mmCIF file of C-alpha atoms and ligand atoms in Angstrom:
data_model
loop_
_atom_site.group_PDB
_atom_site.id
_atom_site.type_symbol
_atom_site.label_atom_id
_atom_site.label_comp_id
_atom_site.label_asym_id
_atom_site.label_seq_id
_atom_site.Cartn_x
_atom_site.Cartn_y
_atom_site.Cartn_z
ATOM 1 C CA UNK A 1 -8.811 9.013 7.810
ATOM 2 C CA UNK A 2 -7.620 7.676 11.302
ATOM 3 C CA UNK A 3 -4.068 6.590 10.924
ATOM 4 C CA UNK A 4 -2.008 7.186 13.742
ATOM 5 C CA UNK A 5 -2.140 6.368 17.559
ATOM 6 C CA UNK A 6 0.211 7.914 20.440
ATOM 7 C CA UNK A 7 -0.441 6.875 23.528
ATOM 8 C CA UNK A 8 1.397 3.323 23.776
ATOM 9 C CA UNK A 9 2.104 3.326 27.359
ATOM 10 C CA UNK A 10 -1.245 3.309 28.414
ATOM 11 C CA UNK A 11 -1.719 0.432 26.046
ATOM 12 C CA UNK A 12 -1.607 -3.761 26.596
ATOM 13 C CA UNK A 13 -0.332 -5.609 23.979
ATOM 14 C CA UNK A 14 -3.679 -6.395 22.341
ATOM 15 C CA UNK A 15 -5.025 -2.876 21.957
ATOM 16 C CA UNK A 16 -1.240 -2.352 20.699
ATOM 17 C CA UNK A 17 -1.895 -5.080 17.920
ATOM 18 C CA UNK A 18 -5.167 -3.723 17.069
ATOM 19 C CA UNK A 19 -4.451 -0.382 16.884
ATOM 20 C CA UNK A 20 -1.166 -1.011 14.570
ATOM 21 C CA UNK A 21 -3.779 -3.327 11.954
ATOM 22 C CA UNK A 22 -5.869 -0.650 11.929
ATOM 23 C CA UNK A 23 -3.928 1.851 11.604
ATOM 24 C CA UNK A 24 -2.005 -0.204 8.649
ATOM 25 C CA UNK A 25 -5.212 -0.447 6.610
ATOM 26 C CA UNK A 26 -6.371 2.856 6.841
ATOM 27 C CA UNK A 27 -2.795 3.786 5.776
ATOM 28 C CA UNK A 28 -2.824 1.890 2.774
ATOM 29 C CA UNK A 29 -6.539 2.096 1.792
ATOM 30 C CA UNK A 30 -5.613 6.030 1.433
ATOM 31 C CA UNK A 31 -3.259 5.282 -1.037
ATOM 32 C CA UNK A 32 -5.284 3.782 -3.056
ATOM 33 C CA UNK A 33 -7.483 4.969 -6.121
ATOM 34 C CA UNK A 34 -11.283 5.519 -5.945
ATOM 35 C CA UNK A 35 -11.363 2.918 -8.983
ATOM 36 C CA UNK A 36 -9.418 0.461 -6.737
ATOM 37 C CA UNK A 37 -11.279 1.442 -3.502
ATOM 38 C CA UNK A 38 -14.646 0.431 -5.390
ATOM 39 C CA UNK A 39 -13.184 -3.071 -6.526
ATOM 40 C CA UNK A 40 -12.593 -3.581 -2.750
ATOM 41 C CA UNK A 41 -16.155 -2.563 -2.595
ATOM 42 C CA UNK A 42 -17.468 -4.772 -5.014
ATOM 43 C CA UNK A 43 -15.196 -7.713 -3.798
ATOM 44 C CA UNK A 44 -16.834 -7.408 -0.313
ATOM 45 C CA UNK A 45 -20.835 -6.538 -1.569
ATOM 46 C CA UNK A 46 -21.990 -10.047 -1.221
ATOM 47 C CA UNK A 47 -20.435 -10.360 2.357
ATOM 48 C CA UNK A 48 -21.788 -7.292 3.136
ATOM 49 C CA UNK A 49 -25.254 -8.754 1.991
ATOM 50 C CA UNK A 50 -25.008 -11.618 3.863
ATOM 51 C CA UNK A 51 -24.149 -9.553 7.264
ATOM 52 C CA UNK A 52 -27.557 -7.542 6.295
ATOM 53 C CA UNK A 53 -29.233 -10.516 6.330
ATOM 54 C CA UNK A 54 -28.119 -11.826 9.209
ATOM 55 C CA UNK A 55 -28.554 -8.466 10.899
ATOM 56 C CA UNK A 56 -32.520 -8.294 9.764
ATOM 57 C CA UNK A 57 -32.478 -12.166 11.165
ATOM 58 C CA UNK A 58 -31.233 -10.941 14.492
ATOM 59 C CA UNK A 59 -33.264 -7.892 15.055
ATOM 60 C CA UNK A 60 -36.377 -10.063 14.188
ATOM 61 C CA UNK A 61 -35.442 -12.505 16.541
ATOM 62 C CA UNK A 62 -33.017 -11.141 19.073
ATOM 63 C CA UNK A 63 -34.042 -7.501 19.487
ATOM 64 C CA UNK A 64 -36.590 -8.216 22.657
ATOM 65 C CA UNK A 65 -34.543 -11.017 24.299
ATOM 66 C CA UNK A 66 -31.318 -9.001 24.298
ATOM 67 C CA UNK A 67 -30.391 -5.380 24.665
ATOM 68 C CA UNK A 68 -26.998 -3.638 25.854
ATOM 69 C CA UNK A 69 -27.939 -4.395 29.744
ATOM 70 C CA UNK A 70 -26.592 -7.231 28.870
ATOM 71 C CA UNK A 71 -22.918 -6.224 28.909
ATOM 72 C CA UNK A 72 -23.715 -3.379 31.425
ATOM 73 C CA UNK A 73 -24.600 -6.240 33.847
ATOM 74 C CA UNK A 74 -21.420 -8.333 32.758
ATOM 75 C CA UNK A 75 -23.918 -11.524 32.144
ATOM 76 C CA UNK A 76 -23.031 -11.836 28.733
ATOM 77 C CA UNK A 77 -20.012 -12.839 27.078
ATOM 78 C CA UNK A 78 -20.146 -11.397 24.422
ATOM 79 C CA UNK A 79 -19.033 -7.616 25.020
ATOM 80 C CA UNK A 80 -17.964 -8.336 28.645
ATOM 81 C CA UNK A 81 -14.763 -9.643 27.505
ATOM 82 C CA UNK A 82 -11.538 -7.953 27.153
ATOM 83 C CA UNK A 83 -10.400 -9.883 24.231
ATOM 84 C CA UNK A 84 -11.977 -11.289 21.266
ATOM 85 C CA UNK A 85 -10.897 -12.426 17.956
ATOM 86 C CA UNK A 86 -10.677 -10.403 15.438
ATOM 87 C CA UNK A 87 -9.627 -11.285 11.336
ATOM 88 C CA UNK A 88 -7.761 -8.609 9.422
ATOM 89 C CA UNK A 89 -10.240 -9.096 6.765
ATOM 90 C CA UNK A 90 -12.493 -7.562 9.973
ATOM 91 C CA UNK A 91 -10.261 -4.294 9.743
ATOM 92 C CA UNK A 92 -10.382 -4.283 6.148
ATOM 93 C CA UNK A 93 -14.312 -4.302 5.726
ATOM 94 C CA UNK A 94 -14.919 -2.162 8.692
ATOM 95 C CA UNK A 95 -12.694 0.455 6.956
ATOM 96 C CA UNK A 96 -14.115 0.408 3.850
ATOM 97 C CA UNK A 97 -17.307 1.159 5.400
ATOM 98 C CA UNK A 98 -16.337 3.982 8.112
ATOM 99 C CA UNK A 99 -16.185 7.341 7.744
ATOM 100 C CA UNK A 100 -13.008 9.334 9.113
ATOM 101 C CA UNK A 101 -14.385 9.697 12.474
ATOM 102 C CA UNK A 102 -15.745 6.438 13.024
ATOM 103 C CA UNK A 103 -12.336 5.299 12.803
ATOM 104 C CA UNK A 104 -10.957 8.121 14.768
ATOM 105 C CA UNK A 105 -13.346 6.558 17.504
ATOM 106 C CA UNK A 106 -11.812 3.314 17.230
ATOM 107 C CA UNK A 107 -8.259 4.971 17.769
ATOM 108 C CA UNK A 108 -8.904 7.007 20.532
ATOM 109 C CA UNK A 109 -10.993 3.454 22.364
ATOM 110 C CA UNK A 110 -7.661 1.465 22.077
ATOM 111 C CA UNK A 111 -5.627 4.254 23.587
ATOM 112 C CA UNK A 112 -7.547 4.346 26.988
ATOM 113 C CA UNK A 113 -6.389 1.720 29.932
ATOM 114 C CA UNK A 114 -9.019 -1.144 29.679
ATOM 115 C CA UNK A 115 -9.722 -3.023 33.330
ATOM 116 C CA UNK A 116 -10.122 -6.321 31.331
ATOM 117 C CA UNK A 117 -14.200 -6.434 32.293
ATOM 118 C CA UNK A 118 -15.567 -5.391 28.728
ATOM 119 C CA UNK A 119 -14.428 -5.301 25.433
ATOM 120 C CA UNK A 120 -11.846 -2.689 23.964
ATOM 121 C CA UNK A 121 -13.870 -1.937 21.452
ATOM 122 C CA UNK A 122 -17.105 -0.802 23.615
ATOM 123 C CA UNK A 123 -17.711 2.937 24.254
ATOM 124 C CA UNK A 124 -20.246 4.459 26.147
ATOM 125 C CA UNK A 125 -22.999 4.050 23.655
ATOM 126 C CA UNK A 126 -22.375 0.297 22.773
ATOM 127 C CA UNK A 127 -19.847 -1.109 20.200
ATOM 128 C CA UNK A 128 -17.799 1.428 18.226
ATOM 129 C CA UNK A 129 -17.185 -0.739 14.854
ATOM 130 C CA UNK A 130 -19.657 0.237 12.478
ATOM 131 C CA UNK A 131 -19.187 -3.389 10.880
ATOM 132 C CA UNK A 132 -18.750 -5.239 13.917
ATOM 133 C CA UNK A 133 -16.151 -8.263 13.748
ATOM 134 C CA UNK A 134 -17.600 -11.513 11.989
ATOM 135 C CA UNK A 135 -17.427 -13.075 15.712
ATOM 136 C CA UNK A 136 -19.615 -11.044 17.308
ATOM 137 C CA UNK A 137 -22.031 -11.214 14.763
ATOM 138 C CA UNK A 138 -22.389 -14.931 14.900
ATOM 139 C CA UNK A 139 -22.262 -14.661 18.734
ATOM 140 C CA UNK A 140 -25.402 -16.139 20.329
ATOM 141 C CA UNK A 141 -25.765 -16.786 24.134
ATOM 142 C CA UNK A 142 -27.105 -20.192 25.430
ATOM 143 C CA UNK A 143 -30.022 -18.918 27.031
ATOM 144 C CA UNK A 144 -31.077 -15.994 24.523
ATOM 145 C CA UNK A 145 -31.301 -19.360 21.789
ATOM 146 C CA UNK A 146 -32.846 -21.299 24.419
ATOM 147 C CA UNK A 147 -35.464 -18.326 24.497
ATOM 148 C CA UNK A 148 -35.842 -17.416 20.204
ATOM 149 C CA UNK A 149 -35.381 -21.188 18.903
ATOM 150 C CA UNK A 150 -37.254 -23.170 21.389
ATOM 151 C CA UNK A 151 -40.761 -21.833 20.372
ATOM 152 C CA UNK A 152 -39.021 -21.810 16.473
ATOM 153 C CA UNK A 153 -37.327 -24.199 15.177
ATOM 154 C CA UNK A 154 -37.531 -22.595 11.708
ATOM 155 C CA UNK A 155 -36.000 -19.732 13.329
ATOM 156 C CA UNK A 156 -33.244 -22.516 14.643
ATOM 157 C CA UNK A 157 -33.163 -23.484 11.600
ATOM 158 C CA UNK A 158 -32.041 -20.487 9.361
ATOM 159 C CA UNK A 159 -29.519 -19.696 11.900
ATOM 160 C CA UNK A 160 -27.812 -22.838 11.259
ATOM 161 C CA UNK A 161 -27.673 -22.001 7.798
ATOM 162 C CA UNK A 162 -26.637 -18.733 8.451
ATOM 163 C CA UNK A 163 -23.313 -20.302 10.224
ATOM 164 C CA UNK A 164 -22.704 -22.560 7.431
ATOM 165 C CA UNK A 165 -22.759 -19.528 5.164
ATOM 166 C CA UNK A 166 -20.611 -17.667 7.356
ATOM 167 C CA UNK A 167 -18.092 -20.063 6.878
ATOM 168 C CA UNK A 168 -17.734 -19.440 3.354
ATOM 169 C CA UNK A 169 -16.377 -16.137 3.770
ATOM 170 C CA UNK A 170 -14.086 -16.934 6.514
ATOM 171 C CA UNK A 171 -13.375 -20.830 6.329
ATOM 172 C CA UNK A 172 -10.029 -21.523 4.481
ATOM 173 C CA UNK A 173 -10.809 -25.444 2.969
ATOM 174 C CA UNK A 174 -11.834 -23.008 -0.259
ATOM 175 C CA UNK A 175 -11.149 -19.662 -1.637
ATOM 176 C CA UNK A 176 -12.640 -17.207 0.715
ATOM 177 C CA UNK A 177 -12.917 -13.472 0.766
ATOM 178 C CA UNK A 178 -11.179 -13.296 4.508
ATOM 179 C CA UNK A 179 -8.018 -15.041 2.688
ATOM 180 C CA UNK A 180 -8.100 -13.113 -0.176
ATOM 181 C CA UNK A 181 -8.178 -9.629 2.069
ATOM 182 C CA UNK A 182 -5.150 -10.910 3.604
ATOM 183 C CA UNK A 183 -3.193 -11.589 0.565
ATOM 184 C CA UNK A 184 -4.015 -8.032 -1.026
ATOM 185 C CA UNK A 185 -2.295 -6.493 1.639
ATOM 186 C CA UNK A 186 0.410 -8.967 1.753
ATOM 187 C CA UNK A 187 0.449 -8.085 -2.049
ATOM 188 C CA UNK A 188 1.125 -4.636 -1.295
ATOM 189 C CA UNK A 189 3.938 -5.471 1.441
ATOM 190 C CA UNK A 190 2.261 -5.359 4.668
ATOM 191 C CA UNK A 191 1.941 -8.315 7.761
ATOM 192 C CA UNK A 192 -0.254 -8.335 10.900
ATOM 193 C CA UNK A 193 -0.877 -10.636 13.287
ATOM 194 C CA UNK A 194 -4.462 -10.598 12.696
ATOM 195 C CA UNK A 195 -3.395 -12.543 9.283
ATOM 196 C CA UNK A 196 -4.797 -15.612 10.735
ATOM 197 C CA UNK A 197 -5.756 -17.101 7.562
ATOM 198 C CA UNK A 198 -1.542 -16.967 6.285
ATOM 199 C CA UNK A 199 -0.311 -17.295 9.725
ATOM 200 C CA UNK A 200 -2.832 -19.734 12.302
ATOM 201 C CA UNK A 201 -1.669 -22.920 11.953
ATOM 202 C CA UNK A 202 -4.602 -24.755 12.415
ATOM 203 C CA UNK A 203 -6.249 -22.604 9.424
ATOM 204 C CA UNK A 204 -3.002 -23.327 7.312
ATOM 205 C CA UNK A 205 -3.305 -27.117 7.944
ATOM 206 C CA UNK A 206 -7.067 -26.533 6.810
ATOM 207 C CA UNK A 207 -5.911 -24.838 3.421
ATOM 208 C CA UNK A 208 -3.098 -27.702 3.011
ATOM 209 C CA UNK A 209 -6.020 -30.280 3.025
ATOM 210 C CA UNK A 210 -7.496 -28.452 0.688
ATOM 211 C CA UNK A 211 -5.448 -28.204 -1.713
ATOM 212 C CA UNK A 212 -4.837 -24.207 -1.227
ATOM 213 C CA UNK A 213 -1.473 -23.968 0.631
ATOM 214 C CA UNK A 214 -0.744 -21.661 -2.315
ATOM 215 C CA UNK A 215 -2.909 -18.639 -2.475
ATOM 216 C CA UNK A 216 -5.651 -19.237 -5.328
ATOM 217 C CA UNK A 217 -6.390 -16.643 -7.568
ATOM 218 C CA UNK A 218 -10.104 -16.842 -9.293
HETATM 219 S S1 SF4 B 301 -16.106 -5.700 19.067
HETATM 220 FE FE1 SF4 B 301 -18.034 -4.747 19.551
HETATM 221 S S2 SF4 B 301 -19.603 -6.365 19.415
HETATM 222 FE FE2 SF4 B 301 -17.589 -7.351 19.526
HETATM 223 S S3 SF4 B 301 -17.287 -7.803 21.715
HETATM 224 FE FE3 SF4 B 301 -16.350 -5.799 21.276
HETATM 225 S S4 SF4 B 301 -17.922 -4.264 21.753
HETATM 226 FE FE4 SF4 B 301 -18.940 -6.290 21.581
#
């Protein structure tokens, strides 16, 4: 499993950040039993659902109107930014799902210079998370819903509820599986930036509203 990184020099401070939370989970995920690396998996199988629907949505939708010349050409934002915002919960699930080299791949990405004009994550053939970040997922252009939703609305429609399902994964005013992650690993003695859910405090206000400034267990 990809655990280490060595080439910090070459590094900015967000590859440095990313690279240490993955490197973290993938650390402690070895550790763990089989019998506790399959509660993970259950814990995360209806998020993982969800993503597959939302994938099948996409590529029924999306698959004509956008394709990787889209970052090639730097129109989009989506991949043609250095920086975007990724939960440790993100790390988590993306581990759970890789194989060794996939996150080998992801390692040796964050270790080359990046000129800031795409994404840290993108290697020659396209995105190199094999369960890309909740934030990409979601990540529609204007004009490519200006193009899918204008001729159908029900299409509009279900994408709208696809965000406000999203949010119940991610979304602290209620228990949600991106908190919980975080609080495993916390659990088990570990911190990371990416924590946004214990450590944002906009998301922390959100969870004092509702009532969940103390981590809920089920
Ligand atoms: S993580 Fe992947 S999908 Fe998200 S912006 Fe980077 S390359 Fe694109």
């Amino acid at each position: 499993m990809a655990r280490t990184y060595n080439n910090t020099l070459e590094m900015n401070s967000y590859q440095k950040e990313q690279a240490e939370t993955l490197s973290m989970v993938c650390r402690h995920l070895a550790t763990l039993s089989r019998s506790e690396i399959q509660q993970l998996e259950r814990q995360i199988g209806d998020y993982v659902s969800f993503r597959n629907e939302v994938q099948t949505f996409l590529s029924e939708n999306f698959s004509k109107i956008c394709d990787h010349k889209c970052y090639r050409s730097r129109l989009n934002a989506c991949c043609s930014r250095e920086g975007i915002i990724t939960f440790f919960a993100d790390a988590v699930i993306n581990a759970l799902l890789s194989q060794d080299e996939d996150l080998e791949a992801l390692i040796t990405v964050l270790q080359k210079p990046n000129d800031g004009f795409k994404c840290i994550f993108l290697g020659d053939e396209g995105c190199l998370w094999q369960f890309k970040p909740i934030v990409c997922e979601m990540f529609l252009c204007d004009p490519a819903q200006k193009e899918a939703f204008d001729k159908n609305p029900e299409a509009r429609q279900r994408w709208e509820d696809f965000r406000q399902r999203e949010k119940s994964y991610r979304w602290p005013d209620r228990p949600v599986l991106f908190d919980k992650l975080e609080q495993y690993f916390i659990d088990a003695g570990y911190s990371s930036p990416l924590m946004y859910l214990h450590n944002s405090p906009g998301l922390l206000r959100v969870k004092r509203r509702a009532g969940l400034n103390e981590y809920q267990k089920k």
